[in-house]
């Protein structure tokens, strides 16, 4: 059985990917420094999969010695690298924290993968690399724009590190997946997003408002040049997103890659505005949300959505869950957290 190391595997995306990998028949090794999560999702993954013996190593990938030890103690066939800080605002106020952590941990993973014969490296990138796109939808060939935050810049730099490493070292090859806006939770409601403090992202803010933890959702701007004036995004269901990783891992392990470094957009291809999302949330969950229109949030792009054709064709992957299913799952998870 092939083993996949999931760095940052106790987090939101990592835990959903772990479930899908296990269900697809892979052995998974979870590693996480727990700097931005607790054991909730790891325990949830064990419950969902029935794998009470799911191996877990608490470690930081910024620690080269620990990273090297991990790769020498376990035979790892592929690594999916999630372990990174991800708060856009914090990255602006503390850039060195972001550059230090996000770059060093990835460099260490690549060093260890190269040294220990783990050929396959999958990097968790973001649509943030496209900035404010000139043409929509964006394809993988759309130009990257200078990043507006150190966080976004670390995604661009890590993509470049992977591209250059693959070009230089025949021992490794890589795939970068550019996620659009991951939302929702596992249908079991046993794993989901666990924001610390006040959520920055839209859907956790919505669910926390609906449950009564926040008073009112601010919709950041209704004067954008979009059909209803609010920003448009490509919201991708977390389980669909997780399945894209399984397809990408299989592509590597089954020797299906056409180039040594490949990039795929992971999105639905459907734009949804903030207002449309709020309305869909209210409708599917049969509740009324307290919201108001607020000024634009600095740094937000007007509209971005994916052209997912390449992933559809090359990975054999397609988003399947409807917005309604996804928003119902987000709400079920919030209620699960509240013990309701
Ligand atoms: C942001 C980051 C992206 C990161 C992603 C993680 C940027 C420019 N974007 O995407 O890099 O990968 O989070 O999920 O750095 N909104 C409100 N009210 C709120 C919160 C959000 O109206 O309380 C609106 C925003 O203005 C935006 C949309 O909802 O139009 C989505 O926001 P958010 O969930 O924060 O994601 P992005 O900013 O698209």
PDB file of N, CA and C in Angstrom, residues 219-233 272-277 293 301-303:
ATOM      1  N   UNK A 219     -21.198  42.725   5.054  1.00  0.00           N
ATOM      2  CA  UNK A 219     -20.909  42.416   3.649  1.00  0.00           C
ATOM      3  C   UNK A 219     -20.021  43.541   3.139  1.00  0.00           C
ATOM      4  N   UNK A 220     -18.805  43.162   2.781  1.00  0.00           N
ATOM      5  CA  UNK A 220     -17.799  44.171   2.462  1.00  0.00           C
ATOM      6  C   UNK A 220     -17.973  44.724   1.047  1.00  0.00           C
ATOM      7  N   UNK A 221     -18.818  45.720   0.920  1.00  0.00           N
ATOM      8  CA  UNK A 221     -18.960  46.424  -0.357  1.00  0.00           C
ATOM      9  C   UNK A 221     -20.102  45.909  -1.201  1.00  0.00           C
ATOM     10  N   UNK A 222     -20.977  46.834  -1.656  1.00  0.00           N
ATOM     11  CA  UNK A 222     -22.029  46.434  -2.601  1.00  0.00           C
ATOM     12  C   UNK A 222     -22.016  47.343  -3.830  1.00  0.00           C
ATOM     13  N   UNK A 223     -20.830  47.955  -4.040  1.00  0.00           N
ATOM     14  CA  UNK A 223     -20.711  48.867  -5.182  1.00  0.00           C
ATOM     15  C   UNK A 223     -19.617  48.406  -6.149  1.00  0.00           C
ATOM     16  N   UNK A 224     -19.374  47.098  -6.159  1.00  0.00           N
ATOM     17  CA  UNK A 224     -18.405  46.547  -7.116  1.00  0.00           C
ATOM     18  C   UNK A 224     -19.072  46.422  -8.499  1.00  0.00           C
ATOM     19  N   UNK A 225     -18.279  46.471  -9.552  1.00  0.00           N
ATOM     20  CA  UNK A 225     -18.857  46.296 -10.890  1.00  0.00           C
ATOM     21  C   UNK A 225     -19.200  44.835 -11.193  1.00  0.00           C
ATOM     22  N   UNK A 226     -20.151  44.299 -10.430  1.00  0.00           N
ATOM     23  CA  UNK A 226     -20.634  42.919 -10.610  1.00  0.00           C
ATOM     24  C   UNK A 226     -22.166  43.005 -10.721  1.00  0.00           C
ATOM     25  N   UNK A 227     -22.837  41.937 -11.124  1.00  0.00           N
ATOM     26  CA  UNK A 227     -24.297  42.017 -11.317  1.00  0.00           C
ATOM     27  C   UNK A 227     -25.051  42.569 -10.101  1.00  0.00           C
ATOM     28  N   UNK A 228     -24.706  42.149  -8.870  1.00  0.00           N
ATOM     29  CA  UNK A 228     -25.440  42.696  -7.718  1.00  0.00           C
ATOM     30  C   UNK A 228     -24.586  43.622  -6.854  1.00  0.00           C
ATOM     31  N   UNK A 229     -23.386  43.935  -7.315  1.00  0.00           N
ATOM     32  CA  UNK A 229     -22.543  44.895  -6.600  1.00  0.00           C
ATOM     33  C   UNK A 229     -21.643  44.272  -5.543  1.00  0.00           C
ATOM     34  N   UNK A 230     -21.863  42.978  -5.213  1.00  0.00           N
ATOM     35  CA  UNK A 230     -20.969  42.339  -4.236  1.00  0.00           C
ATOM     36  C   UNK A 230     -19.951  41.464  -4.975  1.00  0.00           C
ATOM     37  N   UNK A 231     -18.839  41.164  -4.292  1.00  0.00           N
ATOM     38  CA  UNK A 231     -17.731  40.431  -4.940  1.00  0.00           C
ATOM     39  C   UNK A 231     -18.157  39.018  -5.358  1.00  0.00           C
ATOM     40  N   UNK A 232     -17.536  38.545  -6.396  1.00  0.00           N
ATOM     41  CA  UNK A 232     -17.808  37.172  -6.853  1.00  0.00           C
ATOM     42  C   UNK A 232     -16.591  36.283  -6.629  1.00  0.00           C
ATOM     43  N   UNK A 233     -16.876  35.051  -6.169  1.00  0.00           N
ATOM     44  CA  UNK A 233     -15.830  34.061  -5.921  1.00  0.00           C
ATOM     45  C   UNK A 233     -16.298  32.705  -6.442  1.00  0.00           C
ATOM     46  N   UNK A 272     -20.093  33.004  -7.731  1.00  0.00           N
ATOM     47  CA  UNK A 272     -21.198  33.251  -6.813  1.00  0.00           C
ATOM     48  C   UNK A 272     -20.873  34.551  -6.076  1.00  0.00           C
ATOM     49  N   UNK A 273     -21.845  35.430  -5.963  1.00  0.00           N
ATOM     50  CA  UNK A 273     -21.577  36.692  -5.264  1.00  0.00           C
ATOM     51  C   UNK A 273     -21.799  36.499  -3.764  1.00  0.00           C
ATOM     52  N   UNK A 274     -21.266  37.429  -2.981  1.00  0.00           N
ATOM     53  CA  UNK A 274     -21.458  37.353  -1.527  1.00  0.00           C
ATOM     54  C   UNK A 274     -22.957  37.340  -1.216  1.00  0.00           C
ATOM     55  N   UNK A 275     -23.688  38.208  -1.897  1.00  0.00           N
ATOM     56  CA  UNK A 275     -25.136  38.288  -1.648  1.00  0.00           C
ATOM     57  C   UNK A 275     -25.827  36.972  -2.024  1.00  0.00           C
ATOM     58  N   UNK A 276     -25.446  36.410  -3.150  1.00  0.00           N
ATOM     59  CA  UNK A 276     -26.047  35.126  -3.563  1.00  0.00           C
ATOM     60  C   UNK A 276     -25.750  34.029  -2.542  1.00  0.00           C
ATOM     61  N   UNK A 277     -24.521  34.058  -2.026  1.00  0.00           N
ATOM     62  CA  UNK A 277     -24.150  33.028  -1.056  1.00  0.00           C
ATOM     63  C   UNK A 277     -24.952  33.200   0.239  1.00  0.00           C
ATOM     64  N   UNK A 293     -24.635  46.031   5.026  1.00  0.00           N
ATOM     65  CA  UNK A 293     -23.633  46.385   4.022  1.00  0.00           C
ATOM     66  C   UNK A 293     -22.587  47.274   4.694  1.00  0.00           C
ATOM     67  N   UNK A 301     -10.300  41.401  -4.193  1.00  0.00           N
ATOM     68  CA  UNK A 301     -10.473  41.511  -5.644  1.00  0.00           C
ATOM     69  C   UNK A 301     -11.975  41.507  -5.946  1.00  0.00           C
ATOM     70  N   UNK A 302     -12.337  42.099  -7.077  1.00  0.00           N
ATOM     71  CA  UNK A 302     -13.748  42.219  -7.439  1.00  0.00           C
ATOM     72  C   UNK A 302     -14.356  40.843  -7.728  1.00  0.00           C
ATOM     73  N   UNK A 303     -13.713  40.117  -8.602  1.00  0.00           N
ATOM     74  CA  UNK A 303     -14.293  38.848  -9.039  1.00  0.00           C
ATOM     75  C   UNK A 303     -13.194  37.895  -9.474  1.00  0.00           C
TER      76      UNK A 303
END
